[in-house]
């Protein structure tokens, strides 16, 4: 089955645009075709490639609308959806709201599902367990950290939102912990304090699962092909250039946070896990973790470092370096999603 | 000629990623193939459709990478590039920086061009006139305004950024005018004051050109097919749901600005052009206008209203309404870009 966009007419609610069949407006999918385990990639062109990691002939759904491509199939027999978000936290806001609709809105009954721990509407109602929804973003990023070279996988533990997408949403409970407040306080003390920033945390089960999966993968690889990884704090920007401290042409000398990479590289967070540092900068993770935390879904991110932006590692990954680390990142994401 | 992505290796600068041939990292294009007149659309799938508006057999360049598709051809004999940005101000930040690089960075000499009014580096140097770069976004949007029905074209005069992309860039001169300050002051007095917002203005020549082109178009159309248009202030969000006041499922009751549409609909701006209102809400215009103003490029936006979100016009456009208004919007954008 496949779909190529939103062709609804008639009674569509402008505040909750859904076709009568239950297709959401941007993610062209119905509840039936969205697995509980979701791999998110930024690049729409990458979805087909990730499809090659799935079980042979297991793909049962494909759709494409704008930059959001979707395929659903199986990995080692477990249903998995692969979806592109396109670039940016604003796109992630769209995807997370539509995943929420697809998982928890009953289109036929036109009502939201009751969750485990809440009072069922009737004796027959099957209660929804939000913690079963697991999302792992596999992306690319830059790193301001001199311990991180190109080709390394950055695994997210804490998240800093340099965007403002989630300023429009109440904070999830985890944001009030001493750990997340420590991260927030330290970043607010940099020049980023001029801009409203926020912090949150990836689901620990996802972070730990990615680390465990990378160790298992490395146990199968020869010494020369070991996959380097680094666990730390991922910063998400609301752009790629000035928003990540890249001064281009006429903008040089006119950025609000011109020394963003150096400032982020200098941070040390005293958190439960020990002393952690900023691992990487990209454009999607903050909203993924924040909104997933609020919804009770489990989310995390693993990114290939393609732009080394520290003084020690000032380099851009070759296509071969990127392809190898991306393949390893996808493998550990799929293993983590389907292990339990 | 065509390209399908960034396949560089070797000496790529992680702070200004360019291939040796001068391809930028996201916009897969060289200076040679980027026209001065640019139509921007959000949806990558729409670029090919816009290509059908160009002169027969005039397309000389096509490229695609991530959600950014590019074609260059001619409209009434004048070179025009059509490009998709994908969704969001963060994508627009990428496109505007890369347009700036492609227009003003000399890849061979590895230096930035001198502009008209500045001292040439040598007697032979051809000076660059930034005002020749013209960009018009043709998009889709919602409207909180009870004077605006679905199928109407919203033409941008002022811009409100509810995103934070441009908080990372120094404000352009126009932002300090009484008109833009009036818009900013009024929006800051709403609940949006909890979030850092910004305001700016579309290039008046673009706004006026779009109105003029729509009048000319209507003079050729029968009474029943007149294209409605509305000039006002365009608000750009950093998401589509909670960031635009849409309360979905578990997020209901947990948004920072839950009455966003009503609050925006109530605003009246006392500006040079008279009393103006918010015309529409979308996700790209703020960064397009702000960054273009800073660079001295001329930019503006025309959007098809597809989601009527006022109490008077609570409706979603049919595919036929959208297609007709989009075609008219593209025509007036191309006419405006190529008239002078």
PDB file of C-alpha atoms in Angstrom, chain A residues 92-313:
ATOM      1  CA  UNK A  92      10.140  17.386  14.479  1.00  0.00           C
ATOM      2  CA  UNK A  93       7.259  19.216  16.195  1.00  0.00           C
ATOM      3  CA  UNK A  94       5.067  18.256  13.245  1.00  0.00           C
ATOM      4  CA  UNK A  95       6.209  14.633  13.253  1.00  0.00           C
ATOM      5  CA  UNK A  96       5.815  14.237  17.035  1.00  0.00           C
ATOM      6  CA  UNK A  97       2.301  15.700  17.034  1.00  0.00           C
ATOM      7  CA  UNK A  98       1.297  13.456  14.143  1.00  0.00           C
ATOM      8  CA  UNK A  99       2.865  10.356  15.707  1.00  0.00           C
ATOM      9  CA  UNK A 100       0.867  11.269  18.844  1.00  0.00           C
ATOM     10  CA  UNK A 101      -2.340  11.534  16.788  1.00  0.00           C
ATOM     11  CA  UNK A 102      -1.668   8.274  14.943  1.00  0.00           C
ATOM     12  CA  UNK A 103      -0.844   6.389  18.143  1.00  0.00           C
ATOM     13  CA  UNK A 104      -3.503   7.773  20.473  1.00  0.00           C
ATOM     14  CA  UNK A 105      -6.439   9.215  18.505  1.00  0.00           C
ATOM     15  CA  UNK A 106      -9.185   6.823  17.522  1.00  0.00           C
ATOM     16  CA  UNK A 107     -10.347   8.160  14.159  1.00  0.00           C
ATOM     17  CA  UNK A 108     -13.483   6.007  13.992  1.00  0.00           C
ATOM     18  CA  UNK A 109     -14.696   6.951  17.472  1.00  0.00           C
ATOM     19  CA  UNK A 110     -13.251  10.467  17.142  1.00  0.00           C
ATOM     20  CA  UNK A 111     -11.818  10.320  20.646  1.00  0.00           C
ATOM     21  CA  UNK A 112      -8.440  10.101  22.359  1.00  0.00           C
ATOM     22  CA  UNK A 113      -7.442   6.746  23.849  1.00  0.00           C
ATOM     23  CA  UNK A 114      -7.304   6.122  27.580  1.00  0.00           C
ATOM     24  CA  UNK A 115      -3.874   5.308  28.932  1.00  0.00           C
ATOM     25  CA  UNK A 116      -2.668   2.625  31.328  1.00  0.00           C
ATOM     26  CA  UNK A 117      -3.329   3.877  34.878  1.00  0.00           C
ATOM     27  CA  UNK A 118      -6.371   5.947  33.842  1.00  0.00           C
ATOM     28  CA  UNK A 119     -10.043   4.988  34.159  1.00  0.00           C
ATOM     29  CA  UNK A 120     -11.233   3.135  31.010  1.00  0.00           C
ATOM     30  CA  UNK A 121     -14.238   4.606  29.173  1.00  0.00           C
ATOM     31  CA  UNK A 122     -15.763   1.112  29.155  1.00  0.00           C
ATOM     32  CA  UNK A 123     -14.843  -2.426  30.217  1.00  0.00           C
ATOM     33  CA  UNK A 124     -13.703  -3.424  26.703  1.00  0.00           C
ATOM     34  CA  UNK A 125     -11.320  -0.549  26.132  1.00  0.00           C
ATOM     35  CA  UNK A 126      -7.726  -1.547  25.455  1.00  0.00           C
ATOM     36  CA  UNK A 127      -5.515   0.872  27.385  1.00  0.00           C
ATOM     37  CA  UNK A 128      -2.570   2.558  25.704  1.00  0.00           C
ATOM     38  CA  UNK A 129       0.953   2.302  27.118  1.00  0.00           C
ATOM     39  CA  UNK A 130       2.910   5.350  25.896  1.00  0.00           C
ATOM     40  CA  UNK A 131       6.264   3.902  26.966  1.00  0.00           C
ATOM     41  CA  UNK A 132       5.960   1.370  24.132  1.00  0.00           C
ATOM     42  CA  UNK A 133       6.493   4.132  21.576  1.00  0.00           C
ATOM     43  CA  UNK A 134      10.236   4.289  20.946  1.00  0.00           C
ATOM     44  CA  UNK A 135      11.922   6.724  18.595  1.00  0.00           C
ATOM     45  CA  UNK A 136      15.594   6.906  17.697  1.00  0.00           C
ATOM     46  CA  UNK A 137      16.933   9.620  15.459  1.00  0.00           C
ATOM     47  CA  UNK A 138      19.939   8.659  13.324  1.00  0.00           C
ATOM     48  CA  UNK A 139      21.439  11.825  11.905  1.00  0.00           C
ATOM     49  CA  UNK A 140      24.529  13.800  11.037  1.00  0.00           C
ATOM     50  CA  UNK A 141      26.074  16.594  13.083  1.00  0.00           C
ATOM     51  CA  UNK A 142      29.052  18.787  13.827  1.00  0.00           C
ATOM     52  CA  UNK A 143      31.110  18.670  16.993  1.00  0.00           C
ATOM     53  CA  UNK A 144      32.825  21.493  18.911  1.00  0.00           C
ATOM     54  CA  UNK A 145      34.452  18.953  21.242  1.00  0.00           C
ATOM     55  CA  UNK A 146      38.196  18.265  20.902  1.00  0.00           C
ATOM     56  CA  UNK A 147      37.692  14.678  22.116  1.00  0.00           C
ATOM     57  CA  UNK A 148      35.425  13.929  19.133  1.00  0.00           C
ATOM     58  CA  UNK A 149      36.765  13.316  15.609  1.00  0.00           C
ATOM     59  CA  UNK A 150      34.796  13.023  12.352  1.00  0.00           C
ATOM     60  CA  UNK A 151      33.386   9.544  11.834  1.00  0.00           C
ATOM     61  CA  UNK A 152      32.603   9.173  15.558  1.00  0.00           C
ATOM     62  CA  UNK A 153      29.029   8.425  16.675  1.00  0.00           C
ATOM     63  CA  UNK A 154      27.685  11.003  19.149  1.00  0.00           C
ATOM     64  CA  UNK A 155      25.111   9.402  21.468  1.00  0.00           C
ATOM     65  CA  UNK A 156      22.797  11.855  23.245  1.00  0.00           C
ATOM     66  CA  UNK A 157      22.449  11.832  27.044  1.00  0.00           C
ATOM     67  CA  UNK A 158      21.315  15.439  27.683  1.00  0.00           C
ATOM     68  CA  UNK A 159      19.784  17.855  25.191  1.00  0.00           C
ATOM     69  CA  UNK A 160      20.057  21.626  24.789  1.00  0.00           C
ATOM     70  CA  UNK A 161      17.477  23.421  22.648  1.00  0.00           C
ATOM     71  CA  UNK A 162      18.959  26.536  21.054  1.00  0.00           C
ATOM     72  CA  UNK A 163      15.761  26.667  18.970  1.00  0.00           C
ATOM     73  CA  UNK A 164      12.490  27.890  20.518  1.00  0.00           C
ATOM     74  CA  UNK A 165      10.062  25.222  19.271  1.00  0.00           C
ATOM     75  CA  UNK A 166       9.516  23.719  22.715  1.00  0.00           C
ATOM     76  CA  UNK A 167       9.135  27.101  24.421  1.00  0.00           C
ATOM     77  CA  UNK A 168       5.535  26.757  23.167  1.00  0.00           C
ATOM     78  CA  UNK A 169       5.012  23.601  25.262  1.00  0.00           C
ATOM     79  CA  UNK A 170       4.957  23.045  29.032  1.00  0.00           C
ATOM     80  CA  UNK A 171       8.130  21.357  30.283  1.00  0.00           C
ATOM     81  CA  UNK A 172       8.153  17.593  30.927  1.00  0.00           C
ATOM     82  CA  UNK A 173       8.839  16.422  34.503  1.00  0.00           C
ATOM     83  CA  UNK A 174      12.459  15.428  33.837  1.00  0.00           C
ATOM     84  CA  UNK A 175      13.302  19.055  33.075  1.00  0.00           C
ATOM     85  CA  UNK A 176      12.874  19.882  36.771  1.00  0.00           C
ATOM     86  CA  UNK A 177      15.556  17.413  37.912  1.00  0.00           C
ATOM     87  CA  UNK A 178      18.856  18.699  39.287  1.00  0.00           C
ATOM     88  CA  UNK A 179      20.703  17.128  36.338  1.00  0.00           C
ATOM     89  CA  UNK A 180      18.749  18.942  33.629  1.00  0.00           C
ATOM     90  CA  UNK A 181      18.794  22.178  35.645  1.00  0.00           C
ATOM     91  CA  UNK A 182      22.596  21.889  35.892  1.00  0.00           C
ATOM     92  CA  UNK A 183      22.858  21.632  32.096  1.00  0.00           C
ATOM     93  CA  UNK A 184      20.452  24.536  31.591  1.00  0.00           C
ATOM     94  CA  UNK A 185      22.153  26.787  34.148  1.00  0.00           C
ATOM     95  CA  UNK A 186      25.590  26.255  32.596  1.00  0.00           C
ATOM     96  CA  UNK A 187      24.444  26.974  29.044  1.00  0.00           C
ATOM     97  CA  UNK A 188      22.461  30.036  30.145  1.00  0.00           C
ATOM     98  CA  UNK A 189      25.685  31.425  31.626  1.00  0.00           C
ATOM     99  CA  UNK A 190      27.262  31.530  28.138  1.00  0.00           C
ATOM    100  CA  UNK A 191      26.413  34.079  25.441  1.00  0.00           C
ATOM    101  CA  UNK A 192      23.478  31.756  24.588  1.00  0.00           C
ATOM    102  CA  UNK A 193      21.832  33.345  27.657  1.00  0.00           C
ATOM    103  CA  UNK A 194      20.873  36.202  25.290  1.00  0.00           C
ATOM    104  CA  UNK A 195      18.530  33.777  23.533  1.00  0.00           C
ATOM    105  CA  UNK A 196      15.884  31.704  25.328  1.00  0.00           C
ATOM    106  CA  UNK A 197      17.318  28.200  25.483  1.00  0.00           C
ATOM    107  CA  UNK A 198      16.038  25.040  27.118  1.00  0.00           C
ATOM    108  CA  UNK A 199      17.385  21.675  28.228  1.00  0.00           C
ATOM    109  CA  UNK A 200      16.062  18.159  28.609  1.00  0.00           C
ATOM    110  CA  UNK A 201      17.309  14.566  28.577  1.00  0.00           C
ATOM    111  CA  UNK A 202      17.131  11.587  26.221  1.00  0.00           C
ATOM    112  CA  UNK A 203      15.355   8.496  27.613  1.00  0.00           C
ATOM    113  CA  UNK A 204      18.069   6.709  29.654  1.00  0.00           C
ATOM    114  CA  UNK A 205      16.956   3.311  28.291  1.00  0.00           C
ATOM    115  CA  UNK A 206      17.616   4.560  24.750  1.00  0.00           C
ATOM    116  CA  UNK A 207      20.980   6.155  25.592  1.00  0.00           C
ATOM    117  CA  UNK A 208      22.142   3.034  27.439  1.00  0.00           C
ATOM    118  CA  UNK A 209      20.732   0.777  24.739  1.00  0.00           C
ATOM    119  CA  UNK A 210      22.693   2.611  22.032  1.00  0.00           C
ATOM    120  CA  UNK A 211      25.925   2.317  24.020  1.00  0.00           C
ATOM    121  CA  UNK A 212      25.301  -1.375  24.692  1.00  0.00           C
ATOM    122  CA  UNK A 213      24.492  -2.002  21.012  1.00  0.00           C
ATOM    123  CA  UNK A 214      27.675  -0.242  19.921  1.00  0.00           C
ATOM    124  CA  UNK A 215      29.729  -2.383  22.298  1.00  0.00           C
ATOM    125  CA  UNK A 216      28.089  -5.533  20.914  1.00  0.00           C
ATOM    126  CA  UNK A 217      28.729  -4.369  17.340  1.00  0.00           C
ATOM    127  CA  UNK A 218      32.384  -3.648  18.137  1.00  0.00           C
ATOM    128  CA  UNK A 219      32.774  -7.132  19.619  1.00  0.00           C
ATOM    129  CA  UNK A 220      32.093  -8.476  16.110  1.00  0.00           C
ATOM    130  CA  UNK A 221      34.455  -6.091  14.285  1.00  0.00           C
ATOM    131  CA  UNK A 222      38.243  -6.352  13.773  1.00  0.00           C
ATOM    132  CA  UNK A 223      40.440  -3.856  15.660  1.00  0.00           C
ATOM    133  CA  UNK A 224      40.876  -1.614  12.619  1.00  0.00           C
ATOM    134  CA  UNK A 225      37.122  -1.194  12.154  1.00  0.00           C
ATOM    135  CA  UNK A 226      36.004  -0.445  15.711  1.00  0.00           C
ATOM    136  CA  UNK A 227      33.260   2.201  15.752  1.00  0.00           C
ATOM    137  CA  UNK A 228      34.194   5.153  17.968  1.00  0.00           C
ATOM    138  CA  UNK A 229      31.349   6.614  20.040  1.00  0.00           C
ATOM    139  CA  UNK A 230      30.989   9.451  22.554  1.00  0.00           C
ATOM    140  CA  UNK A 231      28.169  10.034  25.046  1.00  0.00           C
ATOM    141  CA  UNK A 232      27.332  13.637  25.865  1.00  0.00           C
ATOM    142  CA  UNK A 233      25.013  16.599  25.448  1.00  0.00           C
ATOM    143  CA  UNK A 234      23.526  17.356  22.047  1.00  0.00           C
ATOM    144  CA  UNK A 235      22.758  20.994  21.152  1.00  0.00           C
ATOM    145  CA  UNK A 236      20.077  21.676  18.540  1.00  0.00           C
ATOM    146  CA  UNK A 237      20.142  24.893  16.541  1.00  0.00           C
ATOM    147  CA  UNK A 238      17.404  26.726  14.667  1.00  0.00           C
ATOM    148  CA  UNK A 239      19.651  26.987  11.634  1.00  0.00           C
ATOM    149  CA  UNK A 240      22.981  25.676  10.315  1.00  0.00           C
ATOM    150  CA  UNK A 241      25.063  28.835   9.828  1.00  0.00           C
ATOM    151  CA  UNK A 242      24.756  31.799  12.226  1.00  0.00           C
ATOM    152  CA  UNK A 243      22.600  29.690  14.537  1.00  0.00           C
ATOM    153  CA  UNK A 244      25.551  27.325  14.962  1.00  0.00           C
ATOM    154  CA  UNK A 245      28.210  30.047  15.077  1.00  0.00           C
ATOM    155  CA  UNK A 246      29.185  29.835  11.389  1.00  0.00           C
ATOM    156  CA  UNK A 247      29.918  33.411  10.217  1.00  0.00           C
ATOM    157  CA  UNK A 248      29.253  33.693   6.497  1.00  0.00           C
ATOM    158  CA  UNK A 249      30.219  36.724   4.385  1.00  0.00           C
ATOM    159  CA  UNK A 250      28.272  39.854   5.315  1.00  0.00           C
ATOM    160  CA  UNK A 251      27.009  38.217   8.519  1.00  0.00           C
ATOM    161  CA  UNK A 252      30.555  38.066   9.905  1.00  0.00           C
ATOM    162  CA  UNK A 253      30.756  40.331  12.952  1.00  0.00           C
ATOM    163  CA  UNK A 254      26.961  40.449  13.191  1.00  0.00           C
ATOM    164  CA  UNK A 255      26.084  37.215  14.988  1.00  0.00           C
ATOM    165  CA  UNK A 256      24.563  37.113  18.476  1.00  0.00           C
ATOM    166  CA  UNK A 257      26.698  34.126  19.536  1.00  0.00           C
ATOM    167  CA  UNK A 258      29.822  34.312  17.364  1.00  0.00           C
ATOM    168  CA  UNK A 259      31.966  32.038  19.565  1.00  0.00           C
ATOM    169  CA  UNK A 260      29.262  29.391  19.990  1.00  0.00           C
ATOM    170  CA  UNK A 261      31.488  26.373  19.337  1.00  0.00           C
ATOM    171  CA  UNK A 262      34.222  27.513  21.746  1.00  0.00           C
ATOM    172  CA  UNK A 263      31.681  28.371  24.427  1.00  0.00           C
ATOM    173  CA  UNK A 264      29.923  25.023  24.128  1.00  0.00           C
ATOM    174  CA  UNK A 265      33.251  23.157  24.063  1.00  0.00           C
ATOM    175  CA  UNK A 266      34.212  24.768  27.376  1.00  0.00           C
ATOM    176  CA  UNK A 267      31.164  23.527  29.315  1.00  0.00           C
ATOM    177  CA  UNK A 268      31.434  20.769  31.950  1.00  0.00           C
ATOM    178  CA  UNK A 269      28.180  19.425  33.407  1.00  0.00           C
ATOM    179  CA  UNK A 270      28.245  17.779  36.842  1.00  0.00           C
ATOM    180  CA  UNK A 271      25.430  15.276  36.410  1.00  0.00           C
ATOM    181  CA  UNK A 272      24.474  11.884  37.911  1.00  0.00           C
ATOM    182  CA  UNK A 273      26.420  10.095  35.181  1.00  0.00           C
ATOM    183  CA  UNK A 274      29.629  11.990  36.075  1.00  0.00           C
ATOM    184  CA  UNK A 275      31.163  15.031  34.369  1.00  0.00           C
ATOM    185  CA  UNK A 276      29.768  15.340  30.858  1.00  0.00           C
ATOM    186  CA  UNK A 277      30.500  17.651  27.938  1.00  0.00           C
ATOM    187  CA  UNK A 278      28.749  18.866  24.807  1.00  0.00           C
ATOM    188  CA  UNK A 279      29.213  16.095  22.273  1.00  0.00           C
ATOM    189  CA  UNK A 280      27.620  17.578  19.160  1.00  0.00           C
ATOM    190  CA  UNK A 281      25.480  20.204  17.419  1.00  0.00           C
ATOM    191  CA  UNK A 282      22.617  19.371  15.059  1.00  0.00           C
ATOM    192  CA  UNK A 283      19.077  20.595  14.346  1.00  0.00           C
ATOM    193  CA  UNK A 284      16.446  18.115  15.591  1.00  0.00           C
ATOM    194  CA  UNK A 285      17.196  16.320  18.860  1.00  0.00           C
ATOM    195  CA  UNK A 286      15.953  18.926  21.375  1.00  0.00           C
ATOM    196  CA  UNK A 287      12.339  18.812  20.197  1.00  0.00           C
ATOM    197  CA  UNK A 288      12.429  15.028  19.787  1.00  0.00           C
ATOM    198  CA  UNK A 289      13.480  14.472  23.410  1.00  0.00           C
ATOM    199  CA  UNK A 290      11.378  17.283  24.952  1.00  0.00           C
ATOM    200  CA  UNK A 291       8.095  16.368  23.278  1.00  0.00           C
ATOM    201  CA  UNK A 292       8.691  12.615  23.721  1.00  0.00           C
ATOM    202  CA  UNK A 293       9.367  13.153  27.425  1.00  0.00           C
ATOM    203  CA  UNK A 294       6.131  15.121  27.753  1.00  0.00           C
ATOM    204  CA  UNK A 295       4.165  12.383  25.974  1.00  0.00           C
ATOM    205  CA  UNK A 296       5.835   9.550  27.902  1.00  0.00           C
ATOM    206  CA  UNK A 297       7.411   8.132  24.736  1.00  0.00           C
ATOM    207  CA  UNK A 298      11.038   6.985  24.800  1.00  0.00           C
ATOM    208  CA  UNK A 299      13.398   8.822  22.481  1.00  0.00           C
ATOM    209  CA  UNK A 300      17.069   9.367  21.827  1.00  0.00           C
ATOM    210  CA  UNK A 301      19.567  10.216  19.124  1.00  0.00           C
ATOM    211  CA  UNK A 302      22.745   8.901  17.583  1.00  0.00           C
ATOM    212  CA  UNK A 303      24.560  11.096  15.051  1.00  0.00           C
ATOM    213  CA  UNK A 304      27.531  10.675  12.765  1.00  0.00           C
ATOM    214  CA  UNK A 305      29.984  13.523  13.326  1.00  0.00           C
ATOM    215  CA  UNK A 306      30.624  14.868   9.819  1.00  0.00           C
ATOM    216  CA  UNK A 307      31.923  18.356  10.680  1.00  0.00           C
ATOM    217  CA  UNK A 308      34.741  18.530  13.190  1.00  0.00           C
ATOM    218  CA  UNK A 309      34.650  22.097  14.446  1.00  0.00           C
ATOM    219  CA  UNK A 310      37.086  21.988  17.366  1.00  0.00           C
ATOM    220  CA  UNK A 311      40.624  23.305  16.974  1.00  0.00           C
ATOM    221  CA  UNK A 312      41.947  19.737  17.422  1.00  0.00           C
ATOM    222  CA  UNK A 313      39.632  18.187  14.818  1.00  0.00           C
TER     223      UNK A 313
END
